[in-house]
C-alpha positions as a printed Julia matrix, in Angstrom:
410×3 Matrix{Float64}:
  14.2     3.89  -28.56
  16.96    2.16  -26.4
  16.3     4.67  -23.95
  12.55    4.2   -23.86
  13.44    0.14  -23.87
  15.28    0.64  -20.65
  12.82    2.61  -18.5
   9.59    0.41  -19.36
  11.73   -3.16  -18.88
  15.01   -3.25  -16.77
  14.42   -6.44  -16.22
  16.19   -7.36  -19.36
  19.14   -6.76  -21.21
  19.53   -3.56  -23.33
  19.58   -5.74  -26.54
  17.42   -7.52  -25.56
  14.61   -4.92  -24.02
  14.54   -3.06  -27.56
  14.18   -5.67  -30.16
  11.31   -6.58  -27.58
   9.5    -3.26  -27.22
   9.23   -3.01  -31.11
   7.87   -6.74  -31.66
   4.89   -5.01  -28.56
   5.04   -2.14  -30.66
   3.52   -3.64  -34.11
   1.24   -6.29  -32.75
  -0.04   -4.11  -29.93
  -1.2    -1.17  -32.57
  -0.8    -2.64  -36.31
   0.1    -0.45  -40.0
  -0.88    2.63  -38.29
  -0.04    5.44  -36.29
  -2.35    5.3   -32.68
  -1.88    9.34  -33.39
  -1.38   11.21  -35.76
   1.65   12.45  -36.67
   3.17   11.2   -33.66
   5.55    7.6   -33.73
   4.37    4.94  -31.31
   7.14    5.51  -29.33
   6.36    8.43  -28.05
   2.3     8.04  -28.07
   1.81    4.78  -27.09
   5.44    4.49  -24.41
   5.41    8.04  -23.24
   2.08    9.6   -22.78
  -0.35    6.91  -22.7
   2.01    4.73  -20.28
   1.65    7.35  -18.27
  -2.22    8.13  -17.71
  -3.44    7.31  -14.52
  -6.13    4.09  -14.91
  -9.36    5.48  -14.71
  -7.97    8.06  -17.82
  -6.62    5.03  -19.3
  -9.76    3.28  -19.58
 -11.35    6.15  -20.64
  -8.7     6.4   -23.6
  -9.71    2.43  -24.23
 -12.8     3.47  -25.95
 -11.65    6.25  -28.2
 -11.42    3.17  -30.62
 -10.07   -0.9   -31.25
  -6.73    0.43  -32.32
  -6.44    2.01  -28.93
  -7.52   -1.07  -26.97
  -5.57   -3.41  -28.14
  -2.72   -1.87  -27.82
  -3.44   -0.47  -24.62
  -4.77   -4.02  -22.81
  -1.31   -6.07  -23.13
   0.78   -7.61  -20.75
   3.34   -5.98  -21.54
   1.99   -2.48  -22.01
  -0.34   -3.07  -18.73
   3.17   -4.13  -16.31
   4.89   -1.17  -18.37
   1.92    1.01  -17.41
   2.13   -0.16  -13.73
   6.19    0.62  -12.8
   5.21    3.94  -14.13
   2.59    4.73  -11.35
   3.11    6.48   -8.18
   3.74    4.86   -4.65
   1.08    7.07   -3.08
   0.19    6.23    1.29
  -3.2     4.57    1.63
  -6.13    6.46    3.84
  -8.69    5.31    4.63
 -12.86    7.1     5.4
 -15.29    4.82    7.29
 -19.52    6.71    7.0
 -20.92    5.39    9.89
 -24.37    5.29   10.64
 -25.26    7.38   13.04
 -28.6     5.81   13.9
 -27.12    2.96   14.03
 -25.13    3.09   16.96
 -22.11    2.35   14.83
 -22.93    0.29   12.48
 -20.74    1.11    8.85
 -21.92    2.33    5.96
 -18.83    1.77    3.82
 -15.06    1.96    3.27
 -13.77    4.22    0.71
  -9.9     3.61   -0.27
  -8.12    6.24   -0.57
  -4.27    6.85   -2.48
  -3.28   10.17   -0.77
  -1.54   12.72   -3.5
  -1.35   15.79   -1.23
  -0.24   17.45   -5.12
  -3.22   16.95   -6.3
  -6.08   19.32   -6.7
  -8.6    16.27   -5.57
  -6.42   14.95   -2.07
  -9.2    12.51   -1.64
  -9.64   10.51   -4.85
 -11.88    7.49   -3.48
 -10.41    4.03   -5.86
 -13.06    2.14   -3.78
 -15.77    2.43   -2.1
 -16.66   -0.65   -0.27
 -20.43   -2.0     1.4
 -19.74   -1.48    5.41
 -22.65   -4.37    6.11
 -19.53   -5.73    8.31
 -15.97   -3.53    9.4
 -13.64   -3.71    7.22
  -9.62   -3.35    7.58
  -7.31   -3.27    5.41
  -4.05   -5.34    5.65
  -1.76   -5.18    2.94
  -0.19   -3.97   -0.01
   1.38   -5.2    -3.61
   1.92   -4.01   -6.7
  -1.83   -2.68   -6.4
  -3.64   -5.46   -4.75
  -5.05   -5.34   -1.77
  -6.02   -7.27    1.56
  -8.28   -6.91    3.45
 -10.2    -8.17    7.03
 -13.62   -8.39    7.75
 -15.93   -8.87   11.34
 -18.68  -10.34   10.59
 -20.61  -10.0    14.38
 -21.93  -13.76   14.91
 -23.56  -15.28   18.28
 -20.94  -13.68   20.99
 -18.48  -13.87   18.12
 -17.06  -12.48   15.45
 -16.55  -14.74   11.75
 -12.98  -13.0     9.99
 -12.97  -12.93    6.96
  -9.81  -12.05    4.63
 -10.65  -11.25    0.98
  -7.57   -9.91   -2.59
  -8.57   -7.06   -4.44
  -7.89   -4.99   -7.58
  -9.41   -2.03   -6.67
  -8.3    -0.41  -10.72
  -8.75   -4.22  -11.96
 -12.25   -3.94   -9.33
 -11.89   -7.59   -8.81
 -12.38   -8.99   -5.24
 -12.24  -12.7    -4.15
 -12.47  -14.33   -0.68
  -9.95  -16.61    1.01
 -11.06  -18.72    3.07
  -7.79  -21.22    3.51
  -7.14  -18.36    5.54
  -9.02  -19.09    7.88
  -7.83  -19.38   10.83
  -4.83  -17.14   10.19
  -3.58  -14.03   10.53
  -1.76  -11.79    8.76
   2.36  -10.53    9.4
   2.93   -9.83    4.83
   2.6    -9.51    1.11
   4.93   -9.8    -1.54
   6.3   -11.71   -4.7
   8.3   -14.1    -4.95
  10.51  -12.88   -7.59
  11.47  -16.85   -8.36
   8.01  -18.15   -9.54
   6.51  -14.82  -10.35
   3.63  -15.75   -7.57
   2.25  -13.85   -4.52
   2.61  -15.04   -1.56
   1.47  -13.85    2.24
   3.09  -14.05    5.32
   0.79  -15.24    7.64
   0.52  -16.92   11.87
  -2.25  -18.66   13.12
  -4.65  -16.82   15.56
  -6.14  -19.02   18.16
  -2.87  -20.88   19.54
  -0.8   -18.91   22.41
   2.08  -20.52   21.85
   5.11  -19.92   19.05
   3.9   -22.16   16.25
   6.2   -20.27   13.72
   4.58  -18.68   10.05
   2.73  -20.27    7.8
   3.07  -19.7     3.75
   0.51  -19.04    1.67
   0.29  -18.39   -2.58
  -2.09  -17.02   -3.94
  -4.05  -19.19   -6.92
  -3.07  -22.14   -5.25
  -5.45  -25.52   -3.93
  -3.13  -26.16   -1.15
  -3.76  -24.57    2.68
  -0.98  -22.98    4.24
   3.37  -25.33    4.34
   4.4   -24.71    7.74
   8.13  -23.12    8.22
   9.86  -22.14   10.99
  10.1   -18.58   12.55
  12.24  -17.31   15.3
   9.13  -16.4    17.52
   5.85  -14.89   15.53
   4.47  -13.41   18.77
   6.83  -10.8    18.49
   5.77   -9.99   14.94
   1.81  -10.3    15.57
   2.62   -7.25   17.63
   4.78   -5.38   15.31
   3.89   -2.6    13.13
   2.76   -3.5     9.56
   5.27   -4.66    6.94
   7.69   -2.22    4.89
   9.18   -4.49    1.96
  11.92   -3.66    0.88
  15.53   -5.15   -1.43
  13.07   -8.16   -1.39
  12.77   -8.7     1.8
   9.61   -7.59    4.53
  11.01   -5.56    7.33
   9.31   -4.94   10.92
  10.41   -2.82   13.96
  10.41   -5.35   16.63
  11.62   -3.01   20.81
  14.67   -3.47   20.37
  15.5    -4.35   16.47
  14.04   -4.96   13.29
  13.38   -8.64   11.85
  14.1    -9.28    8.32
  12.57  -12.59    5.84
  14.06  -12.76    3.15
  11.59  -13.42    0.32
  13.59  -15.39   -2.04
  15.05  -17.94    0.14
  11.93  -16.93    2.11
  13.95  -17.46    5.43
  14.67  -14.44    8.69
  17.57  -12.94    9.72
  17.6   -10.15   12.21
  18.73   -6.08   11.26
  20.03   -3.55   13.51
  17.76   -0.85   15.32
  18.59    2.67   15.41
  18.71    3.12   19.34
  15.09    4.3    20.25
  14.11    5.91   24.0
  11.56    2.63   24.89
   8.75    5.09   24.74
   9.37    5.66   21.18
   6.45    4.17   18.99
   8.55    3.68   16.22
   7.6     2.56   12.96
   9.82    1.68    9.5
   9.41    3.39    5.92
  10.49    3.02    2.5
  11.1     6.32    0.42
  12.76    6.49   -3.36
  14.88    3.4    -2.99
  15.25    4.7    -0.09
  15.11    2.7     4.17
  13.71    4.6     6.97
  12.32    4.95   10.43
  10.16    6.69   12.29
  10.33    7.53   15.95
   7.16    9.67   17.8
   8.14   10.4    21.26
   4.81   11.54   23.07
   6.01   13.37   26.26
   8.26   15.54   24.29
   5.72   15.33   21.24
   9.35   14.91   18.8
   9.25   12.71   15.8
  12.88   11.68   14.86
  13.77   10.45   11.5
  16.45    7.77   11.02
  17.23    6.28    7.3
  19.77    3.06    6.49
  23.01    4.35    4.99
  24.52    1.11    4.08
  21.5    -2.01    3.87
  24.14   -4.25    3.57
  26.43   -3.02    6.76
  23.41   -2.09    8.63
  24.83    1.34    9.5
  22.11    3.96   10.26
  21.93    7.38   10.24
  19.96    9.97   12.42
  17.98   12.26    9.69
  16.43   14.94   11.44
  14.08   15.69   14.45
  11.45   17.08   13.59
   8.85   19.28   16.46
   5.48   19.61   16.47
   3.83   22.62   15.87
   1.89   22.33   19.47
   1.32   25.95   19.11
   0.01   26.36   16.18
  -2.6    23.41   16.06
  -3.78   24.88   19.3
  -3.79   28.21   17.87
  -5.86   27.1    15.47
  -8.35   23.9    16.4
  -8.52   24.81   20.21
  -7.51   21.29   21.44
  -4.01   19.59   20.89
  -5.44   16.65   21.88
  -6.42   13.05   20.67
  -3.84   12.99   17.67
  -0.95   10.96   18.5
  -1.4     8.19   15.71
   0.59    9.83   13.62
   2.16    8.37   10.59
   5.7     9.81    8.52
   4.11    9.34    4.63
   6.23    8.77    2.3
   6.16    9.98   -1.6
   9.06    9.66   -4.57
  10.45   12.31   -3.21
   8.74   14.01    0.44
   7.58   13.06    3.23
   4.75   15.03    5.31
   3.66   13.58    9.28
  -0.03   12.7     8.63
  -2.26   13.26   12.19
  -5.29   11.94   12.56
  -7.35   14.45   15.03
 -10.16   14.49   16.4
 -11.63   12.44   14.47
 -12.73   15.25   11.98
  -8.97   16.79   10.49
  -6.25   14.91    9.03
  -3.4    17.42    9.96
  -0.36   17.84    7.36
   3.19   18.47    8.75
   6.03   18.86    7.13
   9.55   17.7     7.56
  10.67   21.91    9.2
   7.58   21.38   12.14
   5.03   23.48   10.04
   1.79   22.66    9.97
   1.42   22.66    5.55
  -1.78   20.93    5.66
  -5.43   20.02    7.06
  -8.38   18.41    5.67
 -11.52   19.03    7.59
 -13.55   14.78    7.06
 -15.22   12.74    9.38
 -12.73    9.16    9.86
 -10.6     9.68    7.49
  -7.17    7.59    8.68
  -3.72    7.44    7.05
  -2.56    3.72    7.35
   1.91    2.49    6.68
   0.74    1.36    2.87
   1.12    2.38    0.23
  -0.53    1.97   -2.65
   0.5     1.4    -6.9
  -2.29    0.88   -8.89
  -2.63   -1.75  -11.1
  -4.54   -2.94  -14.62
  -2.95   -6.62  -14.28
  -5.95   -9.2   -14.53
  -4.57  -12.1   -12.23
  -5.22  -15.0   -13.26
  -6.11  -17.09   -9.36
  -9.21  -14.54   -9.35
 -11.59  -16.44  -10.92
  -9.92  -19.25   -9.17
 -11.53  -18.84   -6.62
 -15.56  -19.02   -4.71
 -16.57  -16.36   -4.33
 -14.96  -13.92   -7.17
 -16.93  -11.62   -8.49
 -15.71   -8.02  -10.63
 -17.16   -4.36  -10.85
 -20.18   -5.92   -8.77
 -20.81   -6.09   -4.27
 -19.41   -5.47   -2.43
 -18.33   -2.61   -4.4
 -20.77   -0.23   -4.56
 -19.77    3.15   -6.52
 -17.71    3.88  -10.01
 -13.73    4.61   -8.71
 -12.68    7.77   -8.68
 -15.04    9.1    -6.19
 -14.34   12.38   -5.42
 -15.03   12.67   -1.46
 -16.9    15.9    -0.01
 -14.83   18.45    2.28
 -16.98   19.33    4.96
C-alpha cells in the first residue's frame, strides 16, 4: 500500500500518505469490498482510478458503493493525476448555406495510439465564433465573438468538459488572456491578463477564479511583447513564452516576471515551446528549408539548452500522395508521455502526422480539423467557483452533444 499511496498522494510524506489512503478507503467503500475476491487497494486505487472519465461515470451506476467510493475528492484528485495529458484539437462545423457561419465546435484530445483518434469530449453551440485560449488541470478558457453592429462583443468563459460545467467570466470583459495557472500557496486558479484597448504598455493583471473582485494590476516588462507571443507553456510552476530573442517567464508562486535564455535560431524561423514528460523544449520551423529543429533544456536552473535533432519534412511523399504541397505551414509539435509528432493541417481537409525521423506516419481526413499548443488532462473534480458565477450552467447549452461523440473520418 505504501507504494500506491506515494504514487497517488505524492504531495504528502510517505507515512502520512499511507495512513491517509487507508482512511480514504475505509470511508469510501465501507465494510464490503467493491469487487469480490479483490482488495479495495487494487480495485479502487489500481483499476478504477485509471479509467477514462466517461467509463468511470458509467461505473458509478453499478451500485451505491461504487458511486460513493469514486465520488470523494481524494479519489477524484488521484483519478485526475492518472489521466494522460493529450494534445488538444478542435473541429469547426460550418453551415455552408449561411456563408461562414459556424454551427458547432468540437473539443478533441488527440490520442494517436487509440482506435478512436477523434473522440470529442465536448461539442459547443456555434451561434458565435469560439476560440480555445488556455487549458489547466482539465479546465478550459474559451472566448466567443458575437457580431454587434459594426463590431463584436467578446466574452470569456470557463469550462470543464469532464463535469460539463460552463460559466461566463464577465469581470474579464476588455481583457486579453496571457495564461492560466494553479496558485500553489492558495490552491486557487488564476488568469494572467492584459488590457486589450490600451495602446500603451499598461502592465499585466491577475484574476482569481471565484473572486468577486476585478482583476488586480501587477507589473510587467512589456505586455505588448507577450501579446504577440504564442500560447504560454506551464513548466516548473511557471508560465513561459517565446519572444523574438528570449523566453519570458512568470513565476506563479511569487507572481513575478524574469527572462530566460533562448536557443539561437534564425529570425525567419517560427518557434514555439513545448513540455513533455518533465522535459522543457522548443521547436523552430524553417518554412524555406522545410525543416523543424528540436531543442531541449538540459539544465533548467542554469538555462542550458541542447540541440536534439533536425526533422526534414517529407515533401516528396506529401506531393506524391496529395498532389499538392501548399497551404500547410501552421504546424505544431504535439507531445505525449514519451512521444512527439508534428501535426500539420493540410488544405483544410487533412491533419498529417510526421514523426521525429521525418516520416509521414499518419493522416486524418476531416474538414476544418486543427491542432493547438494546448494539452488537456481531463478532470471530474467539481470546483466551487462555477455555481457562484452568474450564467452558470451544467450539462446544458452551449453543450449540445453528450461527451464521447466520435467524429466521423471522411
